[in-house]
Amino acid sequence: MDDTLYILGGKLTYEFIRLNIVGALPSLTTLYGIISDTNLKIIEGQFRFDELKHHSDLLNTKFGFVSEDCTGVVQKITYNERTNSFVGFSAPLTNGIPYVNHFQTDSFEQLKTWFSTVNKASLLNVHMFQPIPSNHLKSSSPFVLAAYGVNNQCTSIDILKRWSYIYDECCKKQIRVIGFSTDADAKYLSAMRLTSGFFANLTNIKLHENDDAFKINIPPHWTWFFLRSQQLFLFFQDATHVATKWRNRLLASTAHLVLGQQPITMQHLQNIIDNGYNKLDHGLVYTDLNPKDKQNYTSCEKIASEDVLNILKHNRDTQATYVYLRLLKHIIIAYVERSTNIKDRLHSAWTVVFTCRLWKLWIKHNIFTRSNSTKKDETKKSKDKYFLTIPVYYSIEINAHNLLYLTLLVKQRQLPPNALNIVLFSSQPCESMFRNSRALSGAFSTRVNFTVNDFLQRAEKLSVLEQIKCYEETNNDSRLLFPIHHKHKKNNDSTTYQSISDIDKLNIENVVLSAYKTAEELVENLNIFHLLKQHNIYQLNDVSKHVYDDLRSTCRINDHSMFDSNDEVEFNSEDHLLFHNDSIEDTDVNIVDDDSDNGLFTTKTTFSGIRLFGSVSDDSMNSYFKINLNNDVKYIHKQTASWLLTEKNNHLSVDRLNRVMEMNRQT
């Protein structure tokens, strides 16, 4: 229990109790040794498959979902004494997999070379494994599979190969990865399309032909279903990111969303705040409409609330904006809300898909003219501003197809019913790990950001805590009780679990057909069917065929990479169209490097506070560089050497919005 107290309360709380209740707790040095002996070490770039096996066995589950996400880090090179390596450089990748302890050296000159030629990592890439809970558990804690510094330079093929590696290694541990989830970034999206064959083709890599691939029977009359029947693993774009991207499209100054001759505009929401309505009527504030805050999910829930939707619905001039925000509400119902049953998830997901397909076809065939100027038709490329962005549209399609595919797998007994807990299949475990790591700074600390090495140390503590929680949850005898935030308790209590009998009774086809009717009803007041009927596009089969042909001709990806190559993806020409640290920073040391003599020279003769010695013990030799200083042999600690070579201290804003903007500029 002492390690739990230290992790939850922090160093000051632990020391206060230890000093005032004599003998109750071990010293911090002893405690650090206990934590380091838990076999939960996290080494940069090392995938922890053995530890994952132990975690899964403890939960009595063999299925799970893997998520991947990045966050901004303070760019700083740190020496990790445990691994005798330098952490903070951008990890080199081979087939998408980082080298472990690549930056290991006993040469000061080699370190200098790395500082001058290798980029510092501006991002931290994290892989989390989310186990599917067994029947007797309400929830299951995610597991840190790997973490390493990157610079956002990997390709879609790197990502694809990395996913294949994770799948294969998990299979060796008798763990079945159901699928992967990311944050709707374009490169991840391309990797998903290539792997699943969703209007994309991998000529030389046939992952779906694996003997362990999922297989379902798709009726031939399901013309609206575009996903291949055989898949090695499934994909979900994180719905929270999809929702925020949906909101951001509405707030973007470059977009001119139109549906049925009506604009979809932020001004309609601005008018609700400004004119005639009390905040009790809608609950909105001006910051909900701030286009710079691109990760404000709470704003998504507020602008798609039933109060706001009812106001828009009863105004004939805001029908298009109503439809757009109603679709946002359907996205939240389908993928984010825990209480939604699988029938309603399918209905909401496919309502969004069919409405977007109708909207897309209407834009394709509609002739837009320039108001107050010439009557020259808009070009095909300029029509993009009237619709969703490519990543958002494909995320909508991919999520709905994979949700239906997953439901069929459960109906066919290839997966357990708890696999339909869709809320778990997201990149939110990564986001939660980032938030918790920042919260470990301490009660009196203003440091919310971390370096790569900081994160690895904090993640180890969180892993120890999660293992204790996991053990106590499965232990019925005198177990420890942990406080639960009231919001988390509410979420756990509201989670809907499907019984296999309910799933057997589910008529998926009827649910999808009902979703198309709902889509028709949503847009019936916007006068788009008149134009679609002129082009013989009205029935579901007609809509599906035209959308399929359009996507196949304009947005197809072809790739000829091999698993042992680093070839790039070839895009169709129209694919981008839709149509332990030294505190010595202030030490005054004037050291210069004389390359001609291959040594260091300084005007100082004493080095108080700096780990620079004339000799060191054999046990500590690995942690020191042997250097020539003023023509004399000295030993400099590797962390001190890193400080010596650092020419600039980088920082990240403690404000979330500014931090995200800085991270975007770095990438």
mmCIF file of N, CA and C in Angstrom, residues 329-380:
data_model
loop_
_atom_site.group_PDB
_atom_site.id
_atom_site.type_symbol
_atom_site.label_atom_id
_atom_site.label_comp_id
_atom_site.label_asym_id
_atom_site.label_seq_id
_atom_site.Cartn_x
_atom_site.Cartn_y
_atom_site.Cartn_z
ATOM 1 N N LYS A 329 -24.792 15.199 -33.342
ATOM 2 C CA LYS A 329 -25.427 14.511 -32.219
ATOM 3 C C LYS A 329 -25.460 13.005 -32.454
ATOM 4 N N HIS A 330 -25.740 12.598 -33.688
ATOM 5 C CA HIS A 330 -25.751 11.171 -34.013
ATOM 6 C C HIS A 330 -24.358 10.548 -33.848
ATOM 7 N N ILE A 331 -23.314 11.286 -34.198
ATOM 8 C CA ILE A 331 -21.944 10.785 -34.010
ATOM 9 C C ILE A 331 -21.677 10.527 -32.531
ATOM 10 N N ILE A 332 -22.095 11.454 -31.681
ATOM 11 C CA ILE A 332 -21.899 11.306 -30.235
ATOM 12 C C ILE A 332 -22.694 10.119 -29.701
ATOM 13 N N ILE A 333 -23.925 9.967 -30.167
ATOM 14 C CA ILE A 333 -24.757 8.842 -29.723
ATOM 15 C C ILE A 333 -24.149 7.516 -30.158
ATOM 16 N N ALA A 334 -23.657 7.468 -31.383
ATOM 17 C CA ALA A 334 -23.170 6.211 -31.946
ATOM 18 C C ALA A 334 -21.879 5.734 -31.314
ATOM 19 N N TYR A 335 -20.967 6.647 -30.986
ATOM 20 C CA TYR A 335 -19.617 6.221 -30.612
ATOM 21 C C TYR A 335 -19.122 6.705 -29.255
ATOM 22 N N VAL A 336 -19.743 7.728 -28.665
ATOM 23 C CA VAL A 336 -19.210 8.340 -27.444
ATOM 24 C C VAL A 336 -20.053 8.011 -26.217
ATOM 25 N N GLU A 337 -21.359 8.099 -26.349
ATOM 26 C CA GLU A 337 -22.222 7.852 -25.191
ATOM 27 C C GLU A 337 -22.175 6.385 -24.780
ATOM 28 N N ARG A 338 -22.020 6.141 -23.492
ATOM 29 C CA ARG A 338 -21.879 4.782 -22.975
ATOM 30 C C ARG A 338 -23.210 4.050 -22.865
ATOM 31 N N SER A 339 -24.284 4.773 -22.737
ATOM 32 C CA SER A 339 -25.577 4.138 -22.492
ATOM 33 C C SER A 339 -26.273 3.674 -23.763
ATOM 34 N N THR A 340 -25.732 3.980 -24.924
ATOM 35 C CA THR A 340 -26.388 3.620 -26.181
ATOM 36 C C THR A 340 -26.298 2.123 -26.432
ATOM 37 N N ASN A 341 -27.421 1.494 -26.774
ATOM 38 C CA ASN A 341 -27.378 0.076 -27.133
ATOM 39 C C ASN A 341 -26.927 -0.068 -28.572
ATOM 40 N N ILE A 342 -26.597 -1.294 -28.958
ATOM 41 C CA ILE A 342 -25.977 -1.509 -30.265
ATOM 42 C C ILE A 342 -26.930 -1.179 -31.408
ATOM 43 N N LYS A 343 -28.212 -1.404 -31.228
ATOM 44 C CA LYS A 343 -29.170 -1.068 -32.283
ATOM 45 C C LYS A 343 -29.164 0.423 -32.568
ATOM 46 N N ASP A 344 -29.209 1.221 -31.515
ATOM 47 C CA ASP A 344 -29.198 2.673 -31.700
ATOM 48 C C ASP A 344 -27.849 3.162 -32.209
ATOM 49 N N ARG A 345 -26.768 2.479 -31.828
ATOM 50 C CA ARG A 345 -25.454 2.858 -32.360
ATOM 51 C C ARG A 345 -25.430 2.673 -33.873
ATOM 52 N N LEU A 346 -25.884 1.523 -34.320
ATOM 53 C CA LEU A 346 -25.912 1.264 -35.762
ATOM 54 C C LEU A 346 -26.806 2.257 -36.478
ATOM 55 N N HIS A 347 -27.962 2.516 -35.921
ATOM 56 C CA HIS A 347 -28.899 3.446 -36.563
ATOM 57 C C HIS A 347 -28.298 4.843 -36.696
ATOM 58 N N SER A 348 -27.712 5.353 -35.616
ATOM 59 C CA SER A 348 -27.131 6.700 -35.668
ATOM 60 C C SER A 348 -25.929 6.760 -36.597
ATOM 61 N N ALA A 349 -25.075 5.727 -36.547
ATOM 62 C CA ALA A 349 -23.878 5.717 -37.393
ATOM 63 C C ALA A 349 -24.250 5.744 -38.860
ATOM 64 N N TRP A 350 -25.204 4.904 -39.267
ATOM 65 C CA TRP A 350 -25.566 4.842 -40.682
ATOM 66 C C TRP A 350 -26.468 5.991 -41.112
ATOM 67 N N THR A 351 -27.173 6.622 -40.187
ATOM 68 C CA THR A 351 -27.890 7.853 -40.526
ATOM 69 C C THR A 351 -26.916 8.932 -40.970
ATOM 70 N N VAL A 352 -25.796 9.049 -40.262
ATOM 71 C CA VAL A 352 -24.772 10.030 -40.640
ATOM 72 C C VAL A 352 -24.187 9.682 -41.998
ATOM 73 N N VAL A 353 -23.904 8.401 -42.225
ATOM 74 C CA VAL A 353 -23.320 7.974 -43.501
ATOM 75 C C VAL A 353 -24.254 8.306 -44.656
ATOM 76 N N PHE A 354 -25.508 7.919 -44.559
ATOM 77 C CA PHE A 354 -26.434 8.123 -45.674
ATOM 78 C C PHE A 354 -26.711 9.600 -45.915
ATOM 79 N N THR A 355 -26.813 10.384 -44.865
ATOM 80 C CA THR A 355 -27.015 11.823 -45.050
ATOM 81 C C THR A 355 -25.821 12.452 -45.753
ATOM 82 N N CYS A 356 -24.625 12.045 -45.372
ATOM 83 C CA CYS A 356 -23.420 12.575 -46.018
ATOM 84 C C CYS A 356 -23.333 12.128 -47.471
ATOM 85 N N ARG A 357 -23.770 10.916 -47.773
ATOM 86 C CA ARG A 357 -23.757 10.454 -49.165
ATOM 87 C C ARG A 357 -24.723 11.262 -50.019
ATOM 88 N N LEU A 358 -25.932 11.503 -49.499
ATOM 89 C CA LEU A 358 -26.886 12.335 -50.227
ATOM 90 C C LEU A 358 -26.337 13.741 -50.418
ATOM 91 N N TRP A 359 -25.760 14.293 -49.406
ATOM 92 C CA TRP A 359 -25.173 15.635 -49.463
ATOM 93 C C TRP A 359 -24.052 15.680 -50.488
ATOM 94 N N LYS A 360 -23.216 14.693 -50.485
ATOM 95 C CA LYS A 360 -22.084 14.627 -51.406
ATOM 96 C C LYS A 360 -22.549 14.577 -52.857
ATOM 97 N N LEU A 361 -23.532 13.742 -53.130
ATOM 98 C CA LEU A 361 -24.049 13.628 -54.499
ATOM 99 C C LEU A 361 -24.748 14.908 -54.930
ATOM 100 N N TRP A 362 -25.464 15.551 -54.035
ATOM 101 C CA TRP A 362 -26.118 16.808 -54.392
ATOM 102 C C TRP A 362 -25.087 17.870 -54.769
ATOM 103 N N ILE A 363 -24.003 17.973 -54.002
ATOM 104 C CA ILE A 363 -22.947 18.937 -54.325
ATOM 105 C C ILE A 363 -22.315 18.607 -55.672
ATOM 106 N N LYS A 364 -22.129 17.332 -55.944
ATOM 107 C CA LYS A 364 -21.505 16.925 -57.204
ATOM 108 C C LYS A 364 -22.326 17.387 -58.403
ATOM 109 N N HIS A 365 -23.628 17.251 -58.338
ATOM 110 C CA HIS A 365 -24.481 17.559 -59.489
ATOM 111 C C HIS A 365 -25.032 18.977 -59.465
ATOM 112 N N ASN A 366 -24.910 19.682 -58.364
ATOM 113 C CA ASN A 366 -25.430 21.040 -58.300
ATOM 114 C C ASN A 366 -24.482 22.015 -58.989
ATOM 115 N N ILE A 367 -25.042 22.997 -59.638
ATOM 116 C CA ILE A 367 -24.252 24.042 -60.286
ATOM 117 C C ILE A 367 -24.225 25.253 -59.365
ATOM 118 N N PHE A 368 -23.050 25.556 -58.852
ATOM 119 C CA PHE A 368 -22.887 26.708 -57.970
ATOM 120 C C PHE A 368 -22.440 27.894 -58.807
ATOM 121 N N THR A 369 -23.061 29.039 -58.597
ATOM 122 C CA THR A 369 -22.668 30.251 -59.307
ATOM 123 C C THR A 369 -22.125 31.262 -58.324
ATOM 124 N N ARG A 370 -21.278 32.148 -58.857
ATOM 125 C CA ARG A 370 -20.673 33.179 -58.019
ATOM 126 C C ARG A 370 -21.659 34.324 -57.847
ATOM 127 N N SER A 371 -22.069 34.563 -56.616
ATOM 128 C CA SER A 371 -23.029 35.626 -56.357
ATOM 129 C C SER A 371 -22.374 36.991 -56.516
ATOM 130 N N ASN A 372 -23.164 37.936 -57.023
ATOM 131 C CA ASN A 372 -22.739 39.327 -57.201
ATOM 132 C C ASN A 372 -21.532 39.468 -58.117
ATOM 133 N N SER A 373 -21.297 38.518 -58.973
ATOM 134 C CA SER A 373 -20.188 38.627 -59.914
ATOM 135 C C SER A 373 -20.591 37.894 -61.164
ATOM 136 N N THR A 374 -19.688 37.150 -61.741
ATOM 137 C CA THR A 374 -19.999 36.423 -62.955
ATOM 138 C C THR A 374 -20.831 35.203 -62.647
ATOM 139 N N LYS A 375 -21.406 34.608 -63.656
ATOM 140 C CA LYS A 375 -22.198 33.390 -63.527
ATOM 141 C C LYS A 375 -21.389 32.167 -63.903
ATOM 142 N N LYS A 376 -20.084 32.310 -63.936
ATOM 143 C CA LYS A 376 -19.231 31.183 -64.298
ATOM 144 C C LYS A 376 -19.330 30.076 -63.258
ATOM 145 N N ASP A 377 -19.463 28.847 -63.719
ATOM 146 C CA ASP A 377 -19.608 27.706 -62.807
ATOM 147 C C ASP A 377 -18.365 27.531 -61.954
ATOM 148 N N GLU A 378 -18.607 27.004 -60.756
ATOM 149 C CA GLU A 378 -17.505 26.669 -59.877
ATOM 150 C C GLU A 378 -16.784 25.442 -60.418
ATOM 151 N N THR A 379 -15.475 25.406 -60.254
ATOM 152 C CA THR A 379 -14.715 24.227 -60.660
ATOM 153 C C THR A 379 -14.936 23.107 -59.664
ATOM 154 N N LYS A 380 -14.546 21.901 -60.082
ATOM 155 C CA LYS A 380 -14.716 20.747 -59.203
ATOM 156 C C LYS A 380 -13.924 20.904 -57.924
#
